[in-house]
XYZ file of C-alpha atoms in Angstrom:
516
model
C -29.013 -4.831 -23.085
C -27.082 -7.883 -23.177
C -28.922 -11.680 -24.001
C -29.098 -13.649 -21.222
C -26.856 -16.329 -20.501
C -28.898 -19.666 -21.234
C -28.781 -22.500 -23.540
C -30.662 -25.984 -23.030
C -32.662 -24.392 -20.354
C -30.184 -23.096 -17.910
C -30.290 -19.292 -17.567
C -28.088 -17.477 -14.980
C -29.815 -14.378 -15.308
C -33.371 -16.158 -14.428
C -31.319 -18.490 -12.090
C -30.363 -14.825 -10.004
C -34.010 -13.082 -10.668
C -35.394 -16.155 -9.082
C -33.508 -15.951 -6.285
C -34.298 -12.241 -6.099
C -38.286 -12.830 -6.431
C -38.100 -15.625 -4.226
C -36.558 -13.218 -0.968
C -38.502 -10.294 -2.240
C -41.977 -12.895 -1.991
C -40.804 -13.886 1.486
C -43.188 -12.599 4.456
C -42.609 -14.569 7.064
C -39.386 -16.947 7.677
C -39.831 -18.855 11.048
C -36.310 -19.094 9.963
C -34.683 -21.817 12.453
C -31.356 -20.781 13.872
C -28.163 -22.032 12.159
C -26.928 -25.568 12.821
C -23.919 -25.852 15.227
C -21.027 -25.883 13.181
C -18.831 -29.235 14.168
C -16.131 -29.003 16.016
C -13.669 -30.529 13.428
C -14.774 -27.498 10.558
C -14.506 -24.900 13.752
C -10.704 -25.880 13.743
C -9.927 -25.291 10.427
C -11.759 -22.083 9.705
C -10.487 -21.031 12.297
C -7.118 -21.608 10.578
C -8.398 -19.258 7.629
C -8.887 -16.329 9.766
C -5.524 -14.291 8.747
C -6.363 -11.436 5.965
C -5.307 -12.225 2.592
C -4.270 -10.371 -0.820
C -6.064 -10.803 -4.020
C -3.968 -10.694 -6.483
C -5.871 -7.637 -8.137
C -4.648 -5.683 -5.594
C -1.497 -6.788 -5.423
C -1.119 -6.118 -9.127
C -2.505 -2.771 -8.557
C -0.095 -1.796 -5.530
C 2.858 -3.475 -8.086
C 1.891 -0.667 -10.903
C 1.548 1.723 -8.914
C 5.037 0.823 -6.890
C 6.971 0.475 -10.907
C 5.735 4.073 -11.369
C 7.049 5.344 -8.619
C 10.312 3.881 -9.154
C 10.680 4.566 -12.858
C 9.997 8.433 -11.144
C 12.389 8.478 -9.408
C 15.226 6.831 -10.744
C 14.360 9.041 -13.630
C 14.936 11.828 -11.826
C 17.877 11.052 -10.271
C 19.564 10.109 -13.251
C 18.149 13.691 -14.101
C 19.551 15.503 -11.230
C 23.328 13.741 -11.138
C 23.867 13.153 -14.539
C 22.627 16.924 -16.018
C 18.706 18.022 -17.295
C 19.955 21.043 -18.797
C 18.012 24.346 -17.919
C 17.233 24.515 -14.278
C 14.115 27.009 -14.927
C 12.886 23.788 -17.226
C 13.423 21.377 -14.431
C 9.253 21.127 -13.875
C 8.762 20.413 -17.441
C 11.314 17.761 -16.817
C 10.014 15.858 -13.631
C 6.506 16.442 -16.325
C 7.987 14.129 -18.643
C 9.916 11.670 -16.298
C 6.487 11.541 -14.557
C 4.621 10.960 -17.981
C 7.415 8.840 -19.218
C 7.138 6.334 -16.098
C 2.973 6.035 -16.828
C 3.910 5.300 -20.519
C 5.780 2.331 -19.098
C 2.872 1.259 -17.204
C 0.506 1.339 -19.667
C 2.980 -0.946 -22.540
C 3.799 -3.540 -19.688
C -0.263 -4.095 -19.204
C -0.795 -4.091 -23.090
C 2.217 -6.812 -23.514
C 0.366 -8.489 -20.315
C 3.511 -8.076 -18.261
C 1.332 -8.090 -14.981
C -0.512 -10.999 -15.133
C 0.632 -13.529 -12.141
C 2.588 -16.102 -13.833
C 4.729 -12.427 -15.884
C 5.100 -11.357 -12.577
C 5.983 -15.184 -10.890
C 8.711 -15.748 -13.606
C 10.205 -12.410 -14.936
C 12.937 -14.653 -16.807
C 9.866 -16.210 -19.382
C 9.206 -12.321 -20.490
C 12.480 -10.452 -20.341
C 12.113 -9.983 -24.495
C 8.388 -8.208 -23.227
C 9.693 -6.197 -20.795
C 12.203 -4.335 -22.923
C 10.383 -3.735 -25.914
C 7.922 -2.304 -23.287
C 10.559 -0.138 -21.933
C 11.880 0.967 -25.066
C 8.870 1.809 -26.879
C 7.806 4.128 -23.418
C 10.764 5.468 -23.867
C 10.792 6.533 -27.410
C 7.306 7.873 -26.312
C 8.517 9.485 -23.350
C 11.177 11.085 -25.751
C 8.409 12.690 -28.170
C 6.552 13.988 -25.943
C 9.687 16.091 -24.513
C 10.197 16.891 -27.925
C 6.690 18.363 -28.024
C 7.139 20.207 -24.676
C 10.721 21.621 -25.585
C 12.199 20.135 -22.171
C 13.904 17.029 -23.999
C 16.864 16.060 -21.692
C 20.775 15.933 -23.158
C 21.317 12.663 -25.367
C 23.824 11.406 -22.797
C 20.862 12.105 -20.112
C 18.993 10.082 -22.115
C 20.622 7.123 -22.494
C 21.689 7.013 -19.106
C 18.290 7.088 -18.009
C 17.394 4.308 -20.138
C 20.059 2.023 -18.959
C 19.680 2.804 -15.440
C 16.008 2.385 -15.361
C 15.391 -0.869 -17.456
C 18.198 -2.354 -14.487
C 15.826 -0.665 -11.816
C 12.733 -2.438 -13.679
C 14.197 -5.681 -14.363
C 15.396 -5.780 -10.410
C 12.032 -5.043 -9.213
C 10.414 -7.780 -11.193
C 12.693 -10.087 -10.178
C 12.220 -8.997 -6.453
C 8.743 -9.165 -6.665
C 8.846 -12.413 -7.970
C 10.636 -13.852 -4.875
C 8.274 -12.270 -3.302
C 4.837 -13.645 -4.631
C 6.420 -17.118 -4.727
C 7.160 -16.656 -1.160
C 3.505 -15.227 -0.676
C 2.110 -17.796 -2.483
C 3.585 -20.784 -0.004
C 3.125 -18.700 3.076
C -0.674 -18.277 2.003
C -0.409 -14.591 1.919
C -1.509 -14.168 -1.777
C -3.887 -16.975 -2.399
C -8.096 -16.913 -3.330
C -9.888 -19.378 -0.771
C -12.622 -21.508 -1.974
C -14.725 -24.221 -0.776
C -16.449 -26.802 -2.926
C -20.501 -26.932 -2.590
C -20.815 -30.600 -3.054
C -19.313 -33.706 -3.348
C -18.883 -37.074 -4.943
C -17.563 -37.748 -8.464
C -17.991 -33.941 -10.071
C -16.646 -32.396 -6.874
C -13.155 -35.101 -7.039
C -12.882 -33.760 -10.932
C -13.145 -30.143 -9.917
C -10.441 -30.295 -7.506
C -8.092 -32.485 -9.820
C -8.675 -30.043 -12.720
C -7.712 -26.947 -10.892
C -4.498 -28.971 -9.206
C -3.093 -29.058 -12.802
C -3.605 -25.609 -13.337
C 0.236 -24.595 -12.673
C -0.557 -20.936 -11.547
C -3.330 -21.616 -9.839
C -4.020 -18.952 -6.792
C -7.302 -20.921 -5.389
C -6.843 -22.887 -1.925
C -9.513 -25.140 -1.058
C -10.474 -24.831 2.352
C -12.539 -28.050 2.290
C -15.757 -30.100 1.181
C -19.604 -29.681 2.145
C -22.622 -31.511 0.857
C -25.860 -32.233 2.445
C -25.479 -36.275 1.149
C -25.075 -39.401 3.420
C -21.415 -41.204 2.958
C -22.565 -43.528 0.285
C -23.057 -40.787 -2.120
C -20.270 -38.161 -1.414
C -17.604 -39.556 0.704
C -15.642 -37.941 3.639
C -12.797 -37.447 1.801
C -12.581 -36.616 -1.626
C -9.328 -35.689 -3.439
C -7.312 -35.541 -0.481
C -10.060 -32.875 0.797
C -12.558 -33.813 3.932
C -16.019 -33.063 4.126
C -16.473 -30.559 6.824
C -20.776 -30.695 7.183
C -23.336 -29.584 5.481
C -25.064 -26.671 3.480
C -25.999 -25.183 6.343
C -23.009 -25.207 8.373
C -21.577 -23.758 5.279
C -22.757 -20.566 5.998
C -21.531 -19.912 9.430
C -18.173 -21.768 8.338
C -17.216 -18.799 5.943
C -18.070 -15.838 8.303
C -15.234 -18.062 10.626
C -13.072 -18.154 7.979
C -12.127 -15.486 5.115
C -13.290 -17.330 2.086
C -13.571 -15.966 -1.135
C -15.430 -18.417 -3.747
C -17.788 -20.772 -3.065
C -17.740 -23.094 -6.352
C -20.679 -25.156 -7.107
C -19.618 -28.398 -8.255
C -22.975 -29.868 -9.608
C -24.133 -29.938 -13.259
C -25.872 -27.072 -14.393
C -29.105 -29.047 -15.150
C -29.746 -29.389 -11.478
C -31.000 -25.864 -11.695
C -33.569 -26.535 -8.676
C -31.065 -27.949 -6.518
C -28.617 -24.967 -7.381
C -30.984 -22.787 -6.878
C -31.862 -23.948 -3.132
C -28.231 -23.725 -2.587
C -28.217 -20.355 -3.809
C -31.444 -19.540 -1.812
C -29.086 -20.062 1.156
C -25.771 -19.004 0.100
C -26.323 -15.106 -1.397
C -26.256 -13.987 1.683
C -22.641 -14.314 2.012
C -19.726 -11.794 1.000
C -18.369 -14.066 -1.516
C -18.331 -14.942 -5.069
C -20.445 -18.070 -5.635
C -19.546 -19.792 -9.130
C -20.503 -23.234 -10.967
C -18.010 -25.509 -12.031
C -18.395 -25.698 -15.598
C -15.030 -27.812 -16.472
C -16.839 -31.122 -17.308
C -19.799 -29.982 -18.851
C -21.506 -30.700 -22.013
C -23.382 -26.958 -22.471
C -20.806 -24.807 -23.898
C -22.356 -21.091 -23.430
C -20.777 -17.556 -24.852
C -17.270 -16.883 -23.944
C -18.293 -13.457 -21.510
C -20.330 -16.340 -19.274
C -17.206 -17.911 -18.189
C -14.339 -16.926 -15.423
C -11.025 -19.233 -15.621
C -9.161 -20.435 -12.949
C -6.120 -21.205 -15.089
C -7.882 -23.009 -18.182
C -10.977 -24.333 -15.586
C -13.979 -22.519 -17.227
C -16.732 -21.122 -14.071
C -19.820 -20.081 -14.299
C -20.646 -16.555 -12.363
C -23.860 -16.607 -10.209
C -23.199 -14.105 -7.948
C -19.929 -11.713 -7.279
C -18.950 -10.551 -4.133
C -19.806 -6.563 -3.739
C -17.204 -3.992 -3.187
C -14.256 -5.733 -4.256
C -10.677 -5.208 -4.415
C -10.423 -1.332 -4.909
C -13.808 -0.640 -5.023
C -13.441 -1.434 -1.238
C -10.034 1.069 -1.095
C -11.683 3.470 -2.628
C -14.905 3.622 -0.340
C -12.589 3.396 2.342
C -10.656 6.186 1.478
C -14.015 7.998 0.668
C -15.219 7.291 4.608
C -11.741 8.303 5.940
C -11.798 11.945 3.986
C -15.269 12.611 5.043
C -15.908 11.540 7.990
C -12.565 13.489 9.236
C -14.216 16.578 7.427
C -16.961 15.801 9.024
C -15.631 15.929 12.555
C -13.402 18.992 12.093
C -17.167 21.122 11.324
C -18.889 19.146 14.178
C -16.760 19.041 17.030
C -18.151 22.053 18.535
C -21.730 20.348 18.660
C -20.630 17.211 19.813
C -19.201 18.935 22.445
C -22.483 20.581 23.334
C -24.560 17.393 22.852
C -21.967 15.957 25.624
C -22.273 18.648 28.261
C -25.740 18.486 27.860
C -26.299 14.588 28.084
C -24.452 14.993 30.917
C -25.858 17.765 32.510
C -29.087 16.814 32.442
C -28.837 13.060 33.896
C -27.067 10.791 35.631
C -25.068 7.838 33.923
C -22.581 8.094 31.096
C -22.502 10.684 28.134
C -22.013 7.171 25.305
C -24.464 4.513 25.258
C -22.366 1.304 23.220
C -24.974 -1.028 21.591
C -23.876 -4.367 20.184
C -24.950 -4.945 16.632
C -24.464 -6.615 13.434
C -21.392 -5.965 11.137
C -20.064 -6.755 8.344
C -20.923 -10.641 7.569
C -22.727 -10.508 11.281
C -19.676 -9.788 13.309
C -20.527 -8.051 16.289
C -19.443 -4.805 15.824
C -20.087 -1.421 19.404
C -21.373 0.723 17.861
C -21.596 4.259 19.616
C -24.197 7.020 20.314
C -24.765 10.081 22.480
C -26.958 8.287 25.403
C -30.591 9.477 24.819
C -32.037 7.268 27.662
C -32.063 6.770 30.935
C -29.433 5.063 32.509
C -31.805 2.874 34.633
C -33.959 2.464 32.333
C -31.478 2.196 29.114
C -32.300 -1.427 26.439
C -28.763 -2.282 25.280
C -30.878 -5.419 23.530
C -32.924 -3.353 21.642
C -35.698 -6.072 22.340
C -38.019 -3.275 23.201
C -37.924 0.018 20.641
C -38.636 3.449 21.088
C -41.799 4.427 20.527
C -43.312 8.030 20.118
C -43.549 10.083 23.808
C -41.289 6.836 25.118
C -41.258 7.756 29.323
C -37.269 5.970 28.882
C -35.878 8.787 26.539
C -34.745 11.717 28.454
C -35.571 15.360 27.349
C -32.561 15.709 25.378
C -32.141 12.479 24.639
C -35.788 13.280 22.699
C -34.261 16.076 20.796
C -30.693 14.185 20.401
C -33.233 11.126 18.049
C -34.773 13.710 16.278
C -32.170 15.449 15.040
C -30.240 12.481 14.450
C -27.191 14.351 16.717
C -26.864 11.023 18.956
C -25.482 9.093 15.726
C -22.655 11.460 15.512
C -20.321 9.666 18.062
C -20.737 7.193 14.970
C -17.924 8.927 13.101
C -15.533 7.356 15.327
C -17.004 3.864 14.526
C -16.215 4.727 10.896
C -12.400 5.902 11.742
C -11.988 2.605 13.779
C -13.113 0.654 10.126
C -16.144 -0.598 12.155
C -18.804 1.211 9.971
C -18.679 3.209 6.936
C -20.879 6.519 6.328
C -23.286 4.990 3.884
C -24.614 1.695 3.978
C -27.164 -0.252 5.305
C -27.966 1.123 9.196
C -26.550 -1.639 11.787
C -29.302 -3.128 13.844
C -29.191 -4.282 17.366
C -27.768 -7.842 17.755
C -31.696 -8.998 19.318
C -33.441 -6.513 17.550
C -36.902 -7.255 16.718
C -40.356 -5.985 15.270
C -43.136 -7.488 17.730
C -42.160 -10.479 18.882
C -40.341 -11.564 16.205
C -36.823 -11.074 14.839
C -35.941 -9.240 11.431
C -34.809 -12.672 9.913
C -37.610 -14.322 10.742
C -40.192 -11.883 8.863
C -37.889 -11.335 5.897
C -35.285 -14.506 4.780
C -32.872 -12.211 2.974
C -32.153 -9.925 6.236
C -28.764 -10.729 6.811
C -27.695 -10.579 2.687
C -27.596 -6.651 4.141
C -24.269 -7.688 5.997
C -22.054 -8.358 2.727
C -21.227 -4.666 3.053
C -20.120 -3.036 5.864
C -23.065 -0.788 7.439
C -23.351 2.651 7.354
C -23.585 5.715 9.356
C -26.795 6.701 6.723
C -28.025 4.502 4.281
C -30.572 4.529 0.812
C -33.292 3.282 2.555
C -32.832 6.098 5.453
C -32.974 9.141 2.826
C -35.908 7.736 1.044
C -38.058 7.561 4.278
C -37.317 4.492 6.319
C -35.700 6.074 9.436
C -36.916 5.011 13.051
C -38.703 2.654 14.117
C -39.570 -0.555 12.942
C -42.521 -1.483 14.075
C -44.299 -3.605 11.504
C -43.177 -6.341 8.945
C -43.851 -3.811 5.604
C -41.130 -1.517 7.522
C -38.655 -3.933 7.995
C -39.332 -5.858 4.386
C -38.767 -2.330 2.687
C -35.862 -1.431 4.634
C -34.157 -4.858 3.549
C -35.000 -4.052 -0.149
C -33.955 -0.410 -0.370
C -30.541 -1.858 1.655
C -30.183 -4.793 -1.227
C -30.695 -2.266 -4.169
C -28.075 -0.410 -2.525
C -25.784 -3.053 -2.080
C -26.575 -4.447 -5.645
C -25.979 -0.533 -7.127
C -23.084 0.619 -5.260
C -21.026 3.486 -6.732
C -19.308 6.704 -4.866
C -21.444 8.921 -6.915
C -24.322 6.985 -4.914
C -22.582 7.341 -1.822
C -22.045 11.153 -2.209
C -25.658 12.009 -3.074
C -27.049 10.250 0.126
C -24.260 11.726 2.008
C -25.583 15.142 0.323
C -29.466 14.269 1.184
C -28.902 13.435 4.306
C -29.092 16.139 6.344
C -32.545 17.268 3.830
C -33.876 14.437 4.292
C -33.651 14.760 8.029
C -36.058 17.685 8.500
C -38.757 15.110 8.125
C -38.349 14.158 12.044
C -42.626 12.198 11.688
C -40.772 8.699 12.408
C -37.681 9.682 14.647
C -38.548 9.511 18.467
């Protein structure tokens, strides 16, 4: 186990425990709704609504791209110039395949694909071929080893011709990214927490950083004009703390960076109380002060040292790979259960009047509105697209098969379509109606941390489902346990945890005592 992060009694561990124990203590919210957000900060997010790319995965997608050129242009210098043996042409495209990985592997260890190598190719030319030559030489041994070494004049061919296809592609990729970069393709979008003196130095410090990828979107502080201007830096002050919150669900920020000094630990911890519950990375600015804490603490923009609180979940290719993970099985998925879908249809159908899909409105990913689909159980007259009122056991609304459709869980199967569409994935915390409520109260206003469960998309099945929170919530311990089996998965995340609830999931739904 690794120390905590603290000196002169600021702890970033505690500081996230806290804010852990303080949602986990939380029974009742009488949570008011959000503040309007001004009209002024409505503008400009929504000028932030276009998708961006982080430059880990545009570094990834550039690896993977120099592979695939290096491949080929190896074996095309292969193929026109002479490999030799045809019945050793596999071990050769083996080798070229191998060789192009090798070159990979030396441009990361001589830090060829960090942003400002890959901005200005020209600064690391001298890199770049004593990466490609010492793949080579590699690449060279190991055909040696496999007996399916190309011709010498193969050989050198191949090297000439594919250090020119290398250096061209970095050079094209750097017009590229430069042109990304101004077009605000490629760029990490931040807003400061805070204003006033500490936020002014924050900004100026990362403005000298000269390959600096963060945009600041703008300024917001809770303090009067006297103490944190409108403007500061060139940047305006776009509301408060609270409007904060429904400014980056507008907008697609990345960072929220704390600029106050880490021995307001209350005050960042209120902030933090209200911020979690965002899909973001929240970080303190740790540029101008005095603590100096171990070097594993810190992130850097450029040289500006950050402190991490709190990391946005499923990042970067974590989020490719669960995608590509909900695209594989939920088209397996459908190809075994078309036939009962089917069935479920002519019967909904068949046996009353109205459509065969009931769409419900509910909450997505960072509480967008997401239809969400089901086999219609109710009905029609007497349907609750609100969700105000749930189902209860023996319900006189839910139709015969409707009854057996929520017991077996077979109405969620029109679901897999939401998950094609990129609306829901197949694991995650279960999407609750948009007025959903336990009594007559809403979720978030019996347990504060509800809506941290939409920094992931939700899911088809979730953790909390397998381990016996399915159906109805009809009491605050339901919904407070529901919320903290969703968190731990959130918090936990891993494919091997999305493939066993995928596996226990139909197991777990013999036990039909709370679906009705």
């Amino acid at each position: 186990m690794t120390e905590p992060v603290k000196q002169d009694g600021f702890d970033v561990e505690a500081l996230r425990r806290k804010v852990s124990d303080f949602y986990d203590r939380s029974s009742t919210g009488g949570t008011d709704a959000p503040p309007e957000l001004n009209a002024f900060a409505r503008q400009i997010a929504e000028q932030f609504r276009d998708e961006t790319t982080s430059p880990a995965m545009l570094i990834g997608k550039i690896r993977l791209l120099e592979w695939a050129l290096l491949t080929v242009s190896g074996l095309a210098v292969a193929l026109l110039v002479g490999y030799g043996d045809a019945a050793g042409f596999l071990w050769h495209l083996l080798t070229i395949g191998f060789g192009a990985a090798f070159s990979v592997l030396f441009l990361q260890i001589a830090d060829a694909y960090q942003i400002p190598s890959l901005r200005a190719p020209h600064r690391i030319t001298l890199r770049l071929g004593m990466a490609w030559i010492s793949a080579f030489l590699l690449q060279n041994l190991l055909a040696l080893l496999l007996d399916s070494r190309l011709p010498l004049g193969t050989s050198l061919v191949s090297l000439i011709v594919d250090g020119l296809v290398l250096i061209g592609a970095r050079y094209l990729m750097a017009f590229g990214i430069r042109n990304w970069s101004r077009n605000g393709i490629m760029e990490r979008r931040a807003v400061i927490v805070g204003g006033g003196q500490p936020a002014k130095d924050l900004v100026r410090a990362l403005e000298q950083q000269p390959d600096n990828d963060i945009r600041i979107c703008g300024i917001f502080d809770d303090r009067g004009n006297a103490r944190s201007p409108d403007v500061v830096a060139g940047y305006p002050k776009l509301g408060t703390f609270c409007e904060l919150v429904e400014f980056a669900r507008l907008a697609r920020i990345d960072m929220l960076i704390i600029a106050l000094p880490a021995t307001a630990e209350q005050r960042i911890l209120q902030l933090v109380k209200k911020l979690w519950v965002l899909p973001v990375d929240i970080r303190l600015a740790a540029h101008a002060q005095q603590l100096r804490f171990r070097p594993r603490a810190y992130s850097h923009v450029g040289s500006v040292p950050m402190l991490d609180i709190f990391d946005k979940p499923l990042r970067d290719w974590d989020s490719v790979a669960k995608r590509l993970f909900d695209l594989t099985f939920s088209i397996l998925a459908l190809t075994v259960a078309w036939p009962v879908m089917i069935a479920c249809a002519i019967a909904v159908k068949a046996t009353s009047k109205g459509p065969v899909f009931f769409v419900q409105k509910r909450h997505g990913f960072n509480n967008e509105v997401i239809d969400v689909l089901k086999f219609r159980s109710m009905y029609t007259e007497l349907s609750d697209p609100t969700a105000k009122k749930a189902v209860t056991k023996n319900d006189p609304r839910v139709t015969p098969v409707g009854r057996f459709l929520r017991k077996s869980s077979l109405d969620e199967l029109p679901q897999l379509f939401n998950v094609l569409r990129s609306e829901l994935s197949l694991v995650g915390p279960r999407p609750h109606a948009v007025h959903a409520q336990t009594g007559e109260r809403k979720y978030v206003d019996v347990v504060e941390s509800y809506f941290a469960r939409h920094r992931v998309k939700p899911g088809v099945t979730g953790w909390a489902q397998i381990n016996g929170l399915r159906g109805e919530l009809d009491s605050d311990e339901k919904i407070r346990a529901r919320t903290a089996y969703d968190l731990h998965y959130i918090e936990n995340w891993s494919l091997w945890l999305d493939l066993k609830i995928l596996v226990l999931t139909p197991i777990r739904l013999l036990n039909t005592e709370n679906a009705y």
